Amino acid sequence: MISVSELLDLTKIITETAGQKLLENSNSQHKRFTNSLEIPKEIKAVADTFLEKEILDKLIPIGLPILSEESGYIPGERETKLWFIIDPLDGTYNFVKGLGPSAISIALWSDRTPIFGVVYSLDEQKIFWGGRDFGSFCNGKELSVSDSDSKDHASICTGFPVRFDVTDEGIMQKYWSCIKSFSKVRMIGAASISLLHVSSGSADLYYEKNIMLWDVAAGLAIIEGAGGDFILNETSDDWSCNVVASNGKIMLDDICII
């Protein structure tokens, strides 16, 4: 069986190759999109399916189970706790509208534990990767979380995922109580990129409610490799979770997960 290190090397190649192929062939067709019938705020672009095909064609032959945003859960050929978690295009709206960063995200987990994550930033054309047993890196340069230990001087990256009910006053009050004590709040529109900011020390904490597992799976692994920590609670919706990830110096117990 292929080793985890070999899987990491292969995943880095697959992720970067898919990103470069999209950028080299990018045209207006890739930015065509439709709104989801089930979740009207969510959009699906041609680029999502283009990238998923590029990735799945390479990963499926490995034989491990795969969870992908576009295709859902794909069983593997053998029983194993290992599985790939893929977001072919995180920040689809940003990509379509030219509004902010977007990325390709692939992670390997063992059951509910991150092993490694690989993220290719389409805007920067840089590859980020890492995990608890590997360290974390960007184009070969080691990443490290910040030294901030006080929320009064720290920044938090957050957002309103499409499944987050912003009309519920009780939820919004709890949400505000979680973020109001931070010095700076940033909403980037791509969870994987927000997590990379924590991993590189440019942000101190990430928090989102009702975010999908594929949005955060790779970034959480990279945060661990950079010296950070996270808490993940599953919600009642399939593959949805509430996540707090930090530099490990700001206590996660102080942040409420709603």
XYZ file of N, CA and C in Angstrom, residues 65-188:
372
model
N -11.588 6.020 0.103
C -12.849 6.764 0.050
C -12.570 8.265 -0.123
N -13.515 8.955 -0.736
C -13.362 10.384 -1.011
C -14.668 11.094 -0.686
N -14.558 12.212 0.021
C -15.689 13.127 0.196
C -15.386 14.374 -0.608
N -16.243 14.683 -1.578
C -16.050 15.863 -2.413
C -17.298 16.732 -2.378
N -17.101 18.038 -2.403
C -18.240 18.949 -2.342
C -19.235 18.681 -3.458
N -18.750 18.411 -4.643
C -19.642 18.287 -5.790
C -20.304 16.910 -5.888
N -19.579 15.854 -5.589
C -20.085 14.486 -5.788
C -20.488 13.788 -4.505
N -20.234 14.389 -3.354
C -20.563 13.740 -2.101
C -19.561 12.655 -1.741
N -20.036 11.629 -1.030
C -19.149 10.562 -0.552
C -19.002 9.480 -1.611
N -17.765 9.153 -1.912
C -17.446 8.123 -2.904
C -16.721 6.999 -2.169
N -17.321 5.816 -2.046
C -16.666 4.722 -1.316
C -15.361 4.298 -1.984
N -14.454 3.780 -1.168
C -13.193 3.280 -1.689
C -13.252 1.803 -2.007
N -12.139 1.274 -2.472
C -12.084 -0.131 -2.859
C -11.734 -1.041 -1.693
N -11.282 -0.496 -0.568
C -10.913 -1.327 0.571
C -11.320 -0.629 1.871
N -11.427 -1.434 2.934
C -11.780 -0.893 4.238
C -10.566 -0.196 4.840
N -10.745 1.035 5.231
C -9.667 1.829 5.794
C -10.245 3.024 6.519
N -9.524 3.525 7.508
C -9.934 4.749 8.189
C -9.511 5.984 7.410
N -8.598 5.819 6.451
C -8.121 6.947 5.668
C -9.147 7.357 4.621
N -9.312 8.660 4.434
C -10.175 9.154 3.365
C -9.736 10.550 2.950
N -9.929 10.832 1.679
C -9.651 12.163 1.143
C -10.892 13.044 1.297
N -10.657 14.315 1.584
C -11.740 15.301 1.657
C -11.365 16.445 0.724
N -12.228 16.731 -0.246
C -11.878 17.634 -1.346
C -12.870 18.786 -1.458
N -12.328 19.975 -1.600
C -13.120 21.119 -2.067
C -12.456 21.584 -3.360
N -13.012 21.208 -4.507
C -12.368 21.549 -5.780
C -12.139 23.050 -5.962
N -13.076 23.860 -5.445
C -12.924 25.314 -5.550
C -13.561 25.967 -4.332
N -12.736 26.338 -3.380
C -13.210 27.070 -2.204
C -13.178 28.560 -2.530
N -14.286 29.245 -2.243
C -14.395 30.650 -2.614
C -14.899 30.803 -4.039
N -15.880 29.973 -4.405
C -16.413 30.012 -5.778
C -16.943 31.394 -6.139
N -17.673 32.017 -5.214
C -18.222 33.345 -5.498
C -17.099 34.353 -5.750
N -16.042 34.278 -4.943
C -14.889 35.149 -5.158
C -14.294 34.936 -6.544
N -14.160 33.673 -6.938
C -13.579 33.345 -8.237
C -14.434 33.891 -9.381
N -15.741 33.683 -9.274
C -16.654 34.092 -10.346
C -16.711 35.613 -10.482
N -16.747 36.309 -9.348
C -16.931 37.759 -9.341
C -15.627 38.549 -9.285
N -14.508 37.857 -9.105
C -13.248 38.572 -8.936
C -13.232 39.388 -7.661
N -13.879 38.843 -6.616
C -14.112 39.604 -5.392
C -13.063 39.348 -4.318
N -12.345 38.248 -4.421
C -11.378 37.888 -3.385
C -10.705 36.582 -3.710
N -9.992 35.991 -2.740
C -9.204 34.791 -3.005
C -10.048 33.537 -3.176
N -9.488 32.566 -3.872
C -10.104 31.252 -4.031
C -8.988 30.212 -4.065
N -9.356 28.953 -3.826
C -8.315 27.941 -3.678
C -8.855 26.547 -3.946
N -7.926 25.641 -4.238
C -8.210 24.213 -4.325
C -7.735 23.579 -3.030
N -8.553 22.714 -2.455
C -8.263 22.185 -1.125
C -8.440 20.672 -1.101
N -7.382 19.945 -0.717
C -7.444 18.485 -0.584
C -6.807 18.085 0.737
N -7.506 17.241 1.494
C -6.989 16.769 2.777
C -7.055 15.254 2.842
N -6.175 14.674 3.640
C -6.261 13.262 4.010
C -6.505 13.202 5.506
N -7.580 12.544 5.893
C -7.903 12.355 7.305
C -7.915 10.865 7.622
N -7.700 10.549 8.897
C -7.918 9.201 9.401
C -9.096 9.278 10.346
N -10.224 8.762 9.899
C -11.475 8.905 10.635
C -11.757 10.393 10.842
N -11.696 10.913 12.083
C -11.981 12.328 12.336
C -10.713 13.111 12.677
N -9.566 12.579 12.287
C -8.291 13.212 12.609
C -7.557 13.631 11.343
N -7.176 14.907 11.216
C -6.421 15.335 10.030
C -5.027 14.705 9.998
N -4.628 14.225 8.833
C -3.273 13.718 8.618
C -2.437 14.765 7.883
N -2.950 15.243 6.754
C -2.294 16.353 6.047
C -3.310 17.107 5.217
N -2.946 18.310 4.854
C -3.770 19.132 3.981
C -2.913 19.818 2.937
N -3.480 20.019 1.768
C -2.808 20.725 0.676
C -3.781 21.746 0.105
N -3.349 22.988 0.018
C -4.187 24.069 -0.524
C -3.388 24.805 -1.584
N -3.984 24.975 -2.764
C -3.362 25.764 -3.822
C -4.125 27.062 -3.973
N -3.465 28.175 -3.675
C -4.076 29.494 -3.806
C -4.047 29.914 -5.273
N -5.220 30.056 -5.873
C -5.293 30.416 -7.292
C -4.823 31.842 -7.537
N -5.043 32.722 -6.573
C -4.651 34.121 -6.748
C -3.140 34.298 -6.625
N -2.551 33.660 -5.640
C -1.113 33.782 -5.419
C -0.307 32.788 -6.239
N -0.998 31.743 -6.750
C -0.336 30.638 -7.450
C 0.758 30.036 -6.566
N 0.385 29.791 -5.310
C 1.282 29.184 -4.331
C 0.621 27.943 -3.742
N 1.446 26.979 -3.376
C 0.931 25.767 -2.755
C 1.319 25.738 -1.284
N 0.324 25.492 -0.438
C 0.497 25.373 1.002
C 0.210 23.923 1.387
N 0.978 23.384 2.303
C 0.720 22.017 2.731
C 1.270 21.793 4.132
N 0.729 20.764 4.792
C 1.241 20.457 6.109
C 0.344 19.537 6.894
N 0.810 19.192 8.091
C 0.095 18.334 9.014
C 0.897 18.196 10.285
N 0.265 17.661 11.313
C 0.895 17.583 12.629
C 2.255 16.882 12.579
N 2.388 15.829 11.773
C 3.635 15.058 11.719
C 4.594 15.543 10.637
N 4.232 16.610 9.940
C 5.045 17.076 8.816
C 5.565 18.499 8.975
N 4.943 19.302 9.856
C 5.159 20.734 9.809
C 4.304 21.306 8.695
N 4.365 22.615 8.497
C 3.576 23.242 7.440
C 4.437 24.214 6.647
N 4.138 24.311 5.337
C 5.019 25.029 4.431
C 4.230 25.719 3.324
N 4.835 26.768 2.784
C 4.331 27.422 1.571
C 5.487 27.529 0.600
N 5.381 26.835 -0.520
C 6.456 26.836 -1.524
C 7.827 26.570 -0.886
N 7.845 25.655 0.087
C 9.098 25.283 0.724
C 9.468 26.087 1.953
N 8.787 27.220 2.197
C 9.074 28.046 3.374
C 8.189 27.609 4.527
N 8.798 27.376 5.700
C 8.060 26.876 6.840
C 7.088 27.921 7.389
N 5.897 27.462 7.754
C 4.869 28.330 8.319
C 4.832 28.179 9.830
N 4.467 29.265 10.503
C 4.344 29.233 11.951
C 3.240 30.182 12.389
N 2.448 29.747 13.351
C 1.362 30.577 13.858
C 1.921 31.754 14.647
N 1.057 32.707 14.954
C 1.473 33.924 15.662
C 1.741 33.649 17.144
N 2.306 34.646 17.812
C 2.572 34.560 19.248
C 1.515 35.289 20.084
N 0.484 35.809 19.437
C -0.540 36.560 20.169
C -1.207 35.685 21.225
N -1.330 36.219 22.427
C -1.976 35.455 23.488
C -3.128 36.218 24.145
N -3.514 37.324 23.536
C -4.606 38.128 24.085
C -5.581 38.500 22.972
N -6.862 38.221 23.200
C -7.872 38.582 22.211
C -7.944 40.091 21.998
N -7.558 40.848 22.996
C -7.617 42.313 22.890
C -6.734 42.845 21.770
N -5.693 42.101 21.421
C -4.768 42.538 20.381
C -4.733 41.569 19.200
N -5.691 40.672 19.142
C -5.674 39.608 18.136
C -6.712 39.848 17.048
N -6.511 39.168 15.925
C -7.458 39.235 14.803
C -8.161 37.895 14.645
N -9.394 37.961 14.181
C -10.185 36.756 13.962
C -10.743 36.778 12.545
N -10.614 35.668 11.843
C -11.230 35.491 10.519
C -12.509 34.698 10.702
N -13.574 35.159 10.076
C -14.863 34.500 10.231
C -15.679 34.682 8.957
N -16.951 34.357 9.028
C -17.803 34.515 7.858
C -19.211 34.042 8.141
N -20.071 34.192 7.149
C -21.449 33.729 7.227
C -21.682 32.689 6.135
N -21.418 31.410 6.403
C -21.688 30.372 5.406
C -23.159 30.359 5.013
N -23.465 29.780 3.866
C -24.828 29.832 3.347
C -25.824 29.130 4.264
N -25.357 28.229 5.112
C -26.253 27.505 6.024
C -26.396 28.202 7.378
N -25.725 29.305 7.561
C -25.769 30.054 8.817
C -26.995 30.961 8.785
N -27.905 30.740 9.738
C -29.164 31.487 9.769
C -28.952 32.852 10.429
N -28.686 33.855 9.617
C -28.420 35.202 10.155
C -29.701 35.897 10.600
N -30.865 35.296 10.333
C -32.136 35.907 10.743
C -32.515 35.519 12.173
N -31.805 34.561 12.754
C -32.099 34.118 14.118
C -31.375 35.045 15.096
N -32.124 35.869 15.821
C -31.515 36.859 16.710
C -30.704 36.214 17.823
N -31.172 35.081 18.335
C -30.452 34.405 19.395
C -29.090 33.913 18.933
N -29.052 33.333 17.739
C -27.788 32.853 17.171
C -26.846 34.014 16.923
N -27.384 35.106 16.390
C -26.544 36.254 16.084
C -25.989 36.901 17.343
N -26.748 36.907 18.428
C -26.248 37.461 19.683
C -25.079 36.621 20.204
N -25.209 35.306 20.126
C -24.131 34.421 20.562
C -22.912 34.574 19.663
N -23.173 34.706 18.369
C -22.078 34.883 17.415
C -21.306 36.169 17.726
N -22.039 37.244 17.969
C -21.401 38.527 18.276
C -20.603 38.445 19.570
N -21.112 37.729 20.545
C -20.399 37.600 21.815
C -19.075 36.868 21.638
N -18.978 36.047 20.593
C -17.736 35.306 20.340
C -16.674 36.164 19.670
N -17.083 37.139 18.870
C -16.091 37.861 18.070
C -15.825 39.296 18.551
N -16.702 39.826 19.403
C -16.625 41.250 19.723
C -15.382 41.635 20.527
N -14.777 40.667 21.202
C -13.626 41.002 22.043
C -12.310 41.031 21.274
N -12.348 40.673 19.993
C -11.124 40.695 19.192
C -10.847 42.093 18.642
N -9.582 42.392 18.465
C -9.194 43.718 17.993
C -9.632 43.955 16.553
N -9.485 42.928 15.698
C -9.824 43.049 14.280
C -10.613 41.829 13.833
N -11.600 42.060 12.960
C -12.416 40.986 12.394
C -12.316 41.058 10.872
N -12.056 39.918 10.236
C -11.937 39.884 8.781
C -12.791 38.755 8.199
N -13.520 39.086 7.125
C -14.296 38.096 6.375
C -13.729 38.033 4.968
N -13.157 36.885 4.604
C -12.408 36.753 3.360
C -13.211 36.056 2.274
